[in-house]
């Protein structure tokens, strides 16, 4: 006979998972606003990247301290999920510690769990200090880091601490109850054991209440957290994996080639060249990107993967020297614009940073990604050096989006800075970006061989 | 190249001089130094001369895909016309564009940056760097170019070339994959920087000067201009020189006469 609480638990689980799937579908639709992008390159290479960069967190280790702390929280997240599985099983079937039949494996698992949970609390406290006390610049500064982004980060860290504390409360009360009733509890709980030994109460109802509240709080907290993810930078814990899998395998210096332009030029150079007709129902695309639907789905997926860590902006030469460009802002702008144009994943819409305070970047009233969010001044500050791309722990390609918007400015609006237009003219007329005569191209060789030949 | 073709000969390599190599007064020295090395080791090489045109890199990076492809296709026609197989260039921008962007438009060549080429010459013992006395114990720092390093993963070749000089190679705070751009990439070379608190080349020069090196070695014409300007800006041009790795090898081999 299932008890009321089991039925209630089942309903809550179904609702929580259902709500999460509903949100994911909205995000999927948003990402699908983007253009098609063919995925080339070997699956083996992609899997290799996935293992190294996503599972192995290879790129985090450019900065050892955050890497170690993040590693603890990450491994904690993975391992504690096994306990969450047990909690769900217990919740649905009314069992108690359903996985305890694993014997010594279970003991080891629970012990590792407890140690990790403890380390996660320490890591989260240190992370909170980095954000709120020492105020690490890349985490706190920049026009894109508004009140919401700071709040979001703190909500995540505090939730993680509270969830771990709930876990300890449950385990400790469970141990104490077992000790009082003289039963032996399966599993090994190094930290809760210490806690249980320091508590001398024998108040059964109180202990049962703590156990029950700890248990419910932990699992309800996890369900709430699950549904908070799609609105948060913390969504990276899911998106990092597909995003790394689909990351660019080509050399970073290789930019995409626009094929419709290739056809046009071939036709110009050779009048007999037949431009292949567009498939029926397909409209000619504009050159470059003005809005989110002009970017490809991978670039939009990038935006949902960004965890706002600011490593890209921190290494951007333009940003370092005080220019307006912040690669992180471009990515966050893309996400905001996508949700403005498409759908909000959740019931509420917290992702905006534009609404709070006066933006430093003066955008226009135009409701497009370019100009409405990202200004030409930001785009023209980019040296295409790929430092941002190199630095991103989850393989976001900030540069590709910047380039698409530059292409729009130049090809659709002829809105390049005057100096660049002069360079274009030189290139066209002289075959060099400088205004030199092509006939002087061999002048460097004058007198070169006088001594040797 | 046209001369060789007329004689019915094919070169081992085509030396792609690039616009800076052809027109920039300072950088012409690098072109000459590299040609002297080529002559010294007896590689059969050719240049396109008046038939060479910009690869289109600055147009591409500035977003002018149309102009880039015009340049690329014209160059590819010339290169394919001469049946070119192997290209060496001293400019990482030319290198990147020829190597990575031309294949998509029908231009397939083995493209080598001169740092890799020089490294091979040293490894093969063709360049012996004459005991290395000219540079022994001198502090040299190498500035990674974005389009050589991050864009194409070439970090070690230029360093090995410098190591052969027996100099004291010191690294800047940001180097290799973490290197800082000189500020000229992405067509910045041809425009004023956007407003900010500092120019990028100054930031990078400060980093280079902080190593205490008396030579800043580069492998890119833009980096050379930007860092030379930076050194001048800091009034250090008497104490600190900016040289391309080809110039350093040429002077170590006493080829600069």
XYZ file of C-alpha atoms in Angstrom:
710
model
C 0.000 0.000 0.000
C 1.596 3.231 -1.048
C 1.308 5.952 1.494
C -0.012 9.438 0.842
C 3.509 10.793 0.998
C 4.684 8.435 -1.749
C 1.879 9.510 -4.046
C 2.570 13.131 -3.229
C 6.237 12.592 -3.957
C 5.473 10.950 -7.288
C 3.240 13.842 -8.311
C 5.871 16.393 -7.342
C 8.554 14.489 -9.253
C 6.449 14.284 -12.395
C 5.550 17.976 -12.165
C 9.135 19.041 -11.582
C 10.540 16.976 -14.427
C 7.642 17.984 -16.676
C 8.195 21.676 -15.975
C 11.879 21.250 -16.726
C 11.171 19.544 -20.064
C 8.706 22.298 -20.926
C 11.413 24.882 -20.321
C 13.984 22.913 -22.293
C 11.647 22.793 -25.270
C 11.387 26.573 -25.217
C 15.147 26.902 -25.149
C 15.388 24.439 -27.977
C 13.005 26.570 -30.000
C 15.068 29.652 -29.244
C 18.250 27.968 -30.407
C 16.467 26.832 -33.534
C 15.795 30.465 -34.437
C 19.320 30.336 -35.803
C 20.519 29.396 -39.239
C 21.477 25.863 -40.102
C 25.059 24.885 -39.587
C 26.517 21.760 -41.012
C 28.534 19.772 -38.514
C 31.704 18.477 -40.117
C 34.679 16.622 -38.759
C 35.195 13.302 -37.092
C 33.035 12.048 -34.257
C 36.105 10.599 -32.568
C 37.694 14.049 -32.366
C 34.470 15.484 -30.982
C 34.207 12.797 -28.339
C 37.816 13.410 -27.439
C 37.071 17.096 -26.939
C 33.992 16.231 -24.927
C 36.026 14.046 -22.586
C 38.904 16.489 -22.199
C 37.159 19.841 -22.154
C 33.701 19.069 -20.756
C 34.166 16.023 -18.535
C 37.855 16.656 -17.836
C 37.483 20.448 -17.486
C 40.830 20.832 -19.228
C 40.499 24.533 -19.948
C 39.586 25.396 -16.372
C 43.140 24.599 -15.340
C 44.524 27.752 -16.874
C 43.734 29.150 -13.450
C 44.493 26.463 -10.844
C 42.605 27.747 -7.795
C 39.196 28.224 -9.363
C 39.815 24.954 -11.211
C 40.284 22.994 -7.980
C 37.281 24.582 -6.286
C 35.133 24.162 -9.382
C 36.359 20.580 -9.708
C 35.128 19.817 -6.190
C 31.687 21.252 -6.866
C 31.544 19.433 -10.203
C 32.577 16.022 -8.848
C 30.296 16.604 -5.876
C 27.436 17.282 -8.262
C 28.090 14.088 -10.200
C 28.522 11.806 -7.192
C 25.728 13.271 -5.102
C 23.407 12.587 -8.028
C 23.676 8.918 -7.107
C 22.249 9.739 -3.735
C 19.561 11.820 -5.406
C 18.652 8.725 -7.396
C 18.269 6.824 -4.141
C 16.168 9.591 -2.679
C 13.845 9.485 -5.678
C 13.581 5.681 -5.379
C 12.875 5.926 -1.650
C 10.369 8.654 -2.284
C 8.415 6.757 -4.866
C 8.535 3.265 -3.377
C 8.517 4.170 0.273
C 11.790 2.355 0.863
C 14.562 3.511 3.167
C 18.025 3.734 1.626
C 17.112 1.640 -1.378
C 20.678 1.282 -2.582
C 22.000 -0.088 0.712
C 21.909 -3.626 -0.730
C 25.169 -2.640 -2.493
C 26.946 -3.322 0.787
C 30.551 -2.148 0.903
C 30.075 -0.240 -2.338
C 27.258 1.655 -0.674
C 29.418 2.390 2.313
C 32.166 3.769 0.165
C 29.688 5.762 -1.888
C 28.109 7.369 1.150
C 31.494 8.142 2.669
C 32.720 9.796 -0.525
C 29.431 11.628 -0.724
C 29.788 13.078 2.740
C 33.363 14.178 2.235
C 32.461 15.780 -1.078
C 29.400 17.479 0.369
C 31.614 18.960 3.052
C 34.177 20.118 0.488
C 31.408 21.553 -1.684
C 30.294 23.717 1.228
C 33.840 24.970 1.697
C 34.246 25.621 -2.051
C 30.951 27.508 -2.214
C 31.882 29.650 0.774
C 35.179 30.518 -0.909
C 33.348 31.302 -4.130
C 30.996 33.595 -2.218
C 33.993 35.362 -0.716
C 35.571 35.781 -4.158
C 32.420 37.374 -5.471
C 31.282 39.465 -2.552
C 34.310 40.256 -0.434
C 37.457 40.234 -2.544
C 35.335 41.059 -5.606
C 37.428 39.375 -8.296
C 37.198 41.963 -11.111
C 36.186 39.654 -13.930
C 33.245 38.352 -11.869
C 31.964 41.717 -10.803
C 32.932 44.379 -13.323
C 31.741 45.262 -16.800
C 28.602 46.859 -18.189
C 27.036 43.408 -18.550
C 27.462 42.477 -14.895
C 24.313 43.903 -13.367
C 22.430 43.265 -10.142
C 20.680 40.212 -11.581
C 23.906 38.522 -12.619
C 25.411 39.023 -9.168
C 22.214 37.828 -7.500
C 22.023 34.782 -9.765
C 25.527 33.703 -8.807
C 24.845 34.141 -5.095
C 21.516 32.303 -5.308
C 23.275 29.329 -6.880
C 26.065 29.209 -4.299
C 23.798 29.641 -1.297
C 21.355 27.033 -2.647
C 24.193 24.563 -3.023
C 25.311 25.155 0.550
C 21.772 24.781 1.888
C 21.225 21.577 -0.085
C 24.378 20.078 1.363
C 23.363 21.119 4.886
C 19.987 19.457 4.372
C 21.792 16.290 3.384
C 23.853 16.360 6.569
C 20.756 17.021 8.677
C 19.067 13.985 7.154
C 22.051 11.682 7.592
C 22.787 12.839 11.125
C 19.210 12.402 12.312
C 19.047 9.027 10.588
C 22.222 7.870 12.338
C 21.019 9.081 15.687
C 17.647 7.342 15.309
C 19.362 4.120 14.314
C 21.661 4.348 17.315
C 18.775 4.912 19.699
C 16.790 1.980 18.347
C 19.939 -0.168 18.372
C 19.752 -0.891 14.655
C 22.747 -0.771 12.442
C 22.495 1.683 9.588
C 23.934 0.585 6.251
C 26.583 2.922 4.842
C 29.403 4.896 6.276
C 28.984 8.555 7.178
C 32.205 10.091 8.464
C 30.941 13.629 8.908
C 27.389 12.900 10.055
C 28.849 10.426 12.530
C 30.843 13.205 14.133
C 27.748 15.378 14.188
C 25.583 12.573 15.638
C 28.092 11.938 18.410
C 28.044 15.559 19.430
C 24.253 15.609 19.712
C 22.966 14.106 22.922
C 19.222 14.398 22.466
C 16.994 11.340 22.564
C 13.906 13.239 21.494
C 12.546 10.757 18.944
C 9.843 12.939 17.426
C 12.310 15.795 17.049
C 14.869 13.600 15.352
C 12.274 12.137 13.053
C 11.133 15.616 12.138
C 14.716 16.695 11.357
C 15.255 13.587 9.261
C 12.040 14.141 7.377
C 12.572 17.860 6.844
C 16.184 17.282 5.761
C 15.091 14.653 3.288
C 12.211 16.658 1.810
C 14.181 19.868 1.781
C 17.032 18.252 -0.100
C 14.918 16.731 -2.825
C 12.487 19.643 -3.187
C 15.463 21.945 -3.287
C 16.942 19.913 -6.107
C 13.691 20.019 -8.061
C 13.445 23.771 -7.573
C 17.056 24.173 -8.586
C 16.477 22.044 -11.683
C 13.765 24.421 -12.776
C 15.763 27.470 -11.905
C 18.594 26.373 -14.195
C 17.072 27.401 -17.546
C 16.847 30.997 -16.343
C 20.311 31.051 -14.908
C 23.927 31.111 -15.939
C 24.058 27.815 -14.075
C 22.447 26.203 -17.120
C 26.010 25.585 -18.242
C 26.043 22.386 -16.184
C 23.838 20.917 -18.897
C 24.773 22.899 -21.998
C 28.537 22.592 -21.577
C 28.400 19.043 -22.868
C 26.610 19.507 -26.208
C 28.353 22.833 -26.710
C 31.798 21.314 -26.375
C 30.806 18.360 -28.530
C 29.781 20.685 -31.359
C 32.746 23.012 -30.972
C 34.911 24.145 -33.843
C 37.513 21.575 -34.927
C 39.132 23.793 -37.562
C 42.158 26.024 -36.923
C 40.982 29.135 -35.102
C 42.238 31.352 -37.919
C 39.910 29.769 -40.454
C 36.776 31.850 -40.824
C 33.681 30.706 -42.655
C 33.320 31.330 -46.363
C 30.102 32.753 -47.707
C 29.197 30.560 -50.654
C 26.663 32.843 -52.263
C 29.450 35.394 -52.634
C 31.680 32.725 -54.165
C 29.058 32.075 -56.834
C 28.708 35.765 -57.594
C 32.431 36.246 -58.001
C 32.827 33.150 -60.127
C 30.099 34.489 -62.368
C 31.894 37.838 -62.560
C 35.214 36.272 -63.469
C 33.737 33.791 -65.905
C 30.534 34.843 -67.692
C 29.778 31.249 -68.632
C 29.614 30.223 -64.943
C 26.147 29.090 -63.959
C 25.118 30.105 -60.459
C 23.227 27.140 -58.984
C 19.645 28.204 -58.274
C 18.433 28.359 -54.702
C 16.210 25.449 -53.696
C 12.535 26.297 -53.964
C 11.071 28.197 -51.064
C 14.481 29.274 -49.808
C 14.983 32.998 -49.718
C 18.392 34.500 -50.323
C 20.039 35.206 -46.983
C 21.407 38.522 -46.008
C 25.148 38.748 -45.602
C 26.334 38.579 -42.042
C 24.192 38.937 -38.962
C 21.925 41.731 -37.843
C 19.798 39.760 -35.452
C 19.763 36.408 -33.706
C 18.125 34.537 -36.587
C 21.112 35.465 -38.767
C 23.471 33.663 -36.428
C 23.720 29.890 -36.624
C 22.315 27.549 -33.979
C 25.734 26.821 -32.542
C 26.298 30.513 -31.936
C 22.927 30.646 -30.190
C 23.746 27.510 -28.208
C 26.928 29.298 -27.130
C 24.765 31.971 -25.555
C 22.888 29.416 -23.447
C 26.150 27.794 -22.392
C 27.812 30.952 -21.123
C 28.315 30.972 -17.384
C 29.432 34.595 -17.327
C 32.818 33.728 -15.847
C 34.402 36.591 -17.772
C 37.572 34.765 -18.712
C 37.064 35.895 -22.317
C 36.699 39.529 -21.393
C 39.608 39.259 -18.983
C 42.007 38.259 -21.769
C 40.538 40.473 -24.515
C 43.244 42.968 -25.561
C 40.607 45.539 -26.460
C 38.918 45.206 -23.088
C 42.197 45.205 -21.171
C 43.049 48.561 -22.717
C 39.713 50.099 -21.829
C 37.797 49.757 -25.073
C 34.097 49.049 -25.127
C 34.347 45.493 -26.423
C 33.591 42.702 -23.979
C 33.223 39.279 -25.597
C 31.123 38.134 -22.646
C 28.699 40.975 -23.273
C 28.229 39.909 -26.895
C 27.314 36.396 -25.751
C 24.999 37.615 -22.988
C 23.392 40.101 -25.389
C 22.692 37.238 -27.758
C 20.905 35.292 -25.044
C 18.860 38.292 -23.954
C 17.882 39.146 -27.498
C 16.986 35.528 -28.218
C 14.603 35.482 -25.284
C 13.183 38.848 -26.202
C 12.524 37.668 -29.711
C 11.705 34.050 -28.918
C 10.498 32.761 -25.606
C 11.410 32.951 -21.975
C 12.221 29.533 -20.654
C 10.602 30.107 -17.301
C 7.526 31.755 -15.921
C 9.593 34.749 -14.984
C 12.198 36.505 -17.122
C 15.264 37.211 -15.093
C 17.936 37.135 -17.758
C 17.827 40.803 -18.579
C 20.585 43.017 -17.486
C 19.553 45.876 -19.712
C 16.602 46.899 -17.584
C 18.603 47.686 -14.517
C 20.395 50.980 -14.355
C 21.908 53.077 -17.070
C 23.720 51.051 -19.729
C 27.284 52.140 -20.392
C 27.004 51.026 -23.992
C 24.714 53.470 -25.778
C 22.414 51.369 -27.888
C 19.720 52.546 -30.269
C 15.979 52.054 -30.044
C 16.236 49.486 -32.808
C 15.109 46.095 -31.611
C 17.799 43.993 -33.168
C 20.913 42.358 -31.759
C 23.116 44.707 -33.749
C 22.641 48.307 -32.585
C 19.845 47.410 -30.141
C 22.314 45.490 -27.984
C 25.740 45.413 -29.626
C 27.136 48.649 -30.996
C 29.462 48.936 -34.010
C 32.024 50.544 -31.699
C 32.304 47.291 -29.749
C 32.639 45.244 -32.932
C 35.296 47.453 -34.498
C 37.485 47.201 -31.424
C 38.056 43.479 -32.016
C 41.507 42.416 -33.205
C 40.240 38.896 -34.078
C 43.078 37.556 -31.929
C 41.072 34.576 -30.673
C 42.108 35.110 -27.046
C 38.450 34.957 -25.986
C 37.861 31.722 -27.874
C 41.009 30.191 -26.407
C 40.061 31.141 -22.875
C 36.487 29.850 -22.786
C 36.212 26.726 -20.617
C 33.117 25.580 -22.523
C 34.337 26.310 -26.060
C 32.157 29.274 -26.918
C 33.173 30.947 -30.194
C 32.654 34.622 -29.416
C 34.709 35.695 -32.416
C 32.463 34.015 -34.979
C 29.479 36.070 -33.818
C 31.534 39.264 -33.819
C 32.652 38.520 -37.386
C 29.101 37.874 -38.591
C 27.987 41.252 -37.303
C 30.991 42.965 -38.865
C 30.083 41.357 -42.161
C 26.589 42.746 -41.874
C 27.929 46.241 -41.235
C 30.259 46.096 -44.239
C 28.309 44.099 -46.798
C 24.732 45.182 -46.110
C 25.201 48.693 -44.777
C 28.616 49.743 -46.112
C 29.117 51.056 -42.620
C 32.809 50.349 -42.108
C 34.928 53.062 -40.471
C 36.282 55.495 -43.084
C 39.861 54.300 -42.627
C 38.834 50.769 -43.465
C 36.971 51.940 -46.539
C 40.183 53.616 -47.663
C 41.994 50.323 -47.095
C 39.366 48.506 -49.180
C 39.866 51.003 -51.989
C 43.628 50.506 -51.895
C 43.155 46.764 -52.004
C 40.882 47.017 -55.001
C 43.044 49.457 -56.928
C 46.577 48.509 -55.926
C 46.286 44.934 -54.710
C 47.673 46.053 -51.377
C 46.082 47.584 -48.300
C 48.455 50.532 -48.584
C 48.444 53.101 -51.342
C 51.549 51.864 -53.115
C 51.855 51.261 -56.801
C 51.798 47.560 -57.676
C 54.721 48.201 -60.006
C 56.908 48.910 -56.938
C 56.367 45.427 -55.557
C 59.826 44.192 -56.390
C 61.718 47.281 -55.214
C 62.931 45.417 -52.132
C 65.166 43.359 -54.420
C 67.010 46.413 -55.851
C 70.734 46.107 -55.175
C 70.123 42.937 -53.178
C 72.306 40.705 -55.270
C 75.006 43.211 -56.165
C 77.384 41.818 -53.546
C 76.640 38.163 -54.014
C 76.235 37.822 -57.731
C 58.255 33.294 -61.246
C 57.413 34.245 -64.788
C 61.154 34.093 -65.615
C 61.515 30.584 -64.212
C 58.415 29.499 -66.040
C 59.814 30.899 -69.275
C 62.941 28.817 -68.699
C 60.745 25.791 -68.137
C 61.871 25.408 -64.523
C 59.866 24.843 -61.378
C 60.915 26.192 -57.995
C 60.982 24.071 -54.848
C 59.192 26.777 -52.983
C 57.346 29.953 -53.725
C 58.299 32.744 -51.348
C 55.162 34.775 -50.744
C 56.541 38.211 -49.929
C 53.320 39.873 -48.828
C 52.423 43.560 -48.982
C 54.404 44.556 -45.896
C 57.382 42.583 -47.161
C 57.196 44.406 -50.461
C 56.304 47.948 -49.428
C 57.079 48.609 -45.755
C 60.542 50.123 -45.560
C 61.405 48.520 -42.253
C 59.971 45.168 -43.223
C 61.770 45.054 -46.575
C 64.854 44.242 -44.484
C 63.134 41.081 -43.335
C 62.338 40.125 -46.910
C 65.975 40.672 -47.849
C 67.234 38.767 -44.817
C 65.033 35.820 -45.658
C 66.084 35.861 -49.316
C 69.743 35.884 -48.228
C 69.073 32.810 -46.123
C 67.365 31.129 -49.075
C 70.344 31.983 -51.296
C 72.761 30.836 -48.607
C 71.226 27.383 -48.290
C 70.686 27.088 -52.009
C 66.979 26.414 -52.041
C 65.447 26.860 -55.449
C 62.827 29.496 -54.849
C 60.800 32.030 -56.754
C 58.666 35.050 -55.990
C 55.580 36.161 -57.887
C 56.887 39.697 -58.065
C 54.500 42.033 -59.793
C 51.963 39.240 -60.101
C 51.555 38.963 -56.344
C 48.568 40.710 -54.812
C 47.255 41.001 -51.265
C 45.855 37.693 -49.997
C 42.737 39.568 -48.940
C 43.310 38.970 -45.227
C 42.567 42.535 -44.096
C 39.360 42.585 -46.140
C 38.254 39.258 -44.680
C 38.931 40.262 -41.076
C 37.191 43.583 -41.588
C 34.089 41.739 -42.773
C 34.442 42.490 -46.485
C 33.962 38.929 -47.669
C 33.290 40.082 -51.208
C 36.598 41.854 -51.627
C 38.415 39.018 -49.897
C 37.071 36.428 -52.299
C 37.893 38.617 -55.296
C 41.496 38.804 -54.137
C 41.637 35.142 -53.241
C 40.293 33.889 -56.533
C 42.596 36.113 -58.546
C 45.590 34.903 -56.566
C 44.516 31.286 -56.804
C 44.318 31.610 -60.570
C 47.903 32.879 -60.677
C 49.207 30.264 -58.234
C 47.434 27.380 -59.944
C 48.603 28.733 -63.303
C 52.199 28.251 -62.158
C 51.377 24.899 -60.606
C 52.592 26.044 -57.187
C 52.739 23.307 -54.550
C 54.642 24.778 -51.653
C 54.533 28.327 -50.330
C 56.686 29.923 -47.633
C 55.780 33.287 -46.194
C 57.075 35.438 -43.363
C 53.674 36.984 -42.668
C 51.340 35.026 -40.361
C 48.345 36.761 -41.910
C 49.293 35.657 -45.418
C 50.182 32.253 -43.975
C 46.827 31.793 -42.266
C 44.827 32.975 -45.243
C 46.727 30.902 -47.809
C 46.690 27.833 -45.583
C 43.191 27.951 -44.129
C 40.965 30.057 -46.337
C 42.215 29.384 -49.856
C 41.411 25.640 -49.928
C 37.705 26.464 -49.642
C 38.031 28.486 -52.851
C 40.098 26.030 -54.840
C 43.635 26.879 -53.750
C 45.380 23.900 -52.177
C 49.036 24.352 -51.267
C 51.459 23.291 -48.615
C 51.880 26.557 -46.757
C 54.725 27.084 -44.316
C 55.498 30.017 -42.102
C 59.127 31.081 -42.238
C 59.611 30.222 -38.572
C 58.852 26.568 -39.307
C 60.987 26.746 -42.447
C 63.941 28.216 -40.550
C 63.543 25.628 -37.820
C 63.788 22.895 -40.452
C 66.915 24.473 -41.911
C 68.518 24.543 -38.478
C 67.448 20.964 -37.711
C 68.881 19.837 -41.043
C 72.144 21.599 -40.260
C 71.832 23.823 -43.302
C 71.991 26.896 -41.127
C 74.579 26.595 -38.377
C 74.194 30.024 -36.825
C 78.010 30.454 -36.678
C 78.724 29.603 -33.070
C 76.037 31.966 -31.890
C 78.505 34.532 -30.642
C 76.499 37.479 -31.850
C 73.686 36.679 -29.444
C 75.310 34.624 -26.735
C 73.784 35.515 -23.392
C 71.635 38.296 -24.825
C 68.153 38.470 -23.414
C 65.607 37.925 -26.155
C 61.858 37.731 -25.719
C 59.533 36.352 -28.358
C 56.164 37.917 -29.053
C 53.578 35.340 -30.196
C 51.520 36.522 -33.151
C 47.848 35.609 -32.870
C 47.665 34.317 -36.415
C 50.699 32.098 -35.955
C 50.040 30.952 -32.404
C 46.424 30.734 -31.362
C 45.093 30.664 -34.919
C 47.388 27.873 -36.111
C 49.047 26.438 -33.024
C 52.643 27.327 -33.951
C 54.435 28.227 -30.732
C 57.579 26.153 -30.645
C 59.107 26.689 -34.109
C 60.080 30.338 -33.577
C 61.339 29.557 -30.082
C 63.513 26.741 -31.374
C 64.950 29.094 -33.970
C 65.797 31.581 -31.228
C 67.174 28.832 -28.990
C 69.640 27.995 -31.769
C 71.092 31.482 -31.352
C 72.273 30.451 -27.907
C 70.599 33.528 -26.500
C 68.857 33.844 -23.161
C 65.228 33.403 -24.138
C 62.879 35.033 -21.629
C 59.080 34.763 -21.722
C 56.629 37.559 -21.243
C 53.897 37.314 -18.626
C 51.420 36.401 -21.337
C 52.872 34.038 -23.887
C 52.009 31.135 -26.167
C 48.260 30.401 -26.098
C 47.833 33.196 -23.555
C 49.799 35.689 -25.630
C 48.498 39.229 -25.984
C 47.751 40.622 -29.429
C 49.981 43.456 -30.690
C 46.801 45.352 -31.517
C 47.035 45.242 -35.309
C 45.088 42.093 -36.176
C 41.561 42.021 -37.538
C 42.345 44.964 -39.843
C 43.132 47.230 -36.861
C 46.414 47.963 -38.676
C 44.579 50.305 -41.008
C 42.444 52.250 -38.585
C 42.784 54.230 -35.419
C 42.029 52.180 -32.322
C 38.605 52.616 -30.765
C 38.567 54.941 -27.769
C 39.982 53.387 -24.604
C 42.447 54.152 -21.883
C 45.506 52.829 -23.669
C 46.612 51.432 -27.010
C 47.101 47.691 -27.175
C 50.641 47.922 -28.549
C 51.673 50.006 -25.553
C 50.283 47.412 -23.160
C 52.148 44.663 -24.995
C 55.367 46.670 -25.233
C 55.289 47.300 -21.486
C 55.075 43.553 -20.992
C 57.984 42.957 -23.347
C 60.110 45.631 -21.667
C 59.320 44.162 -18.242
C 61.303 41.054 -19.204
C 64.453 43.173 -19.412
C 65.168 41.799 -22.875
C 67.274 43.865 -25.244
C 65.736 42.207 -28.293
C 62.056 41.687 -28.941
C 61.787 38.973 -31.576
C 58.735 38.865 -33.815
C 57.537 36.745 -36.680
C 54.982 39.105 -38.190
C 55.171 42.449 -39.998
C 52.258 43.939 -38.071
C 53.689 42.907 -34.723
C 56.976 44.464 -35.803
C 55.352 47.812 -36.563
C 53.239 47.827 -33.422
C 56.023 46.859 -31.055
C 58.572 49.165 -32.708
C 56.099 52.020 -32.242
C 55.600 50.933 -28.657
C 59.319 50.877 -27.951
C 59.653 54.354 -29.481
C 56.732 55.564 -27.432
C 58.598 54.435 -24.305
C 61.821 56.091 -25.531
C 63.618 52.763 -25.369
C 64.643 52.509 -29.018
C 68.322 52.894 -28.125
C 68.314 50.014 -25.648
C 65.708 47.679 -27.108
C 65.479 46.526 -30.715
C 62.685 44.745 -32.488
C 63.857 42.134 -34.980
C 62.216 39.464 -37.059
C 63.576 35.951 -36.445
C 64.818 35.839 -40.069
C 66.909 38.953 -39.445
C 68.393 37.418 -36.322
C 69.351 34.245 -38.170
C 70.736 36.218 -41.107
C 72.913 38.350 -38.864
C 74.060 35.322 -36.861
C 75.132 33.796 -40.173
C 76.811 37.049 -41.172
C 74.572 37.288 -44.200
C 73.638 40.913 -43.757
C 76.574 42.361 -45.666
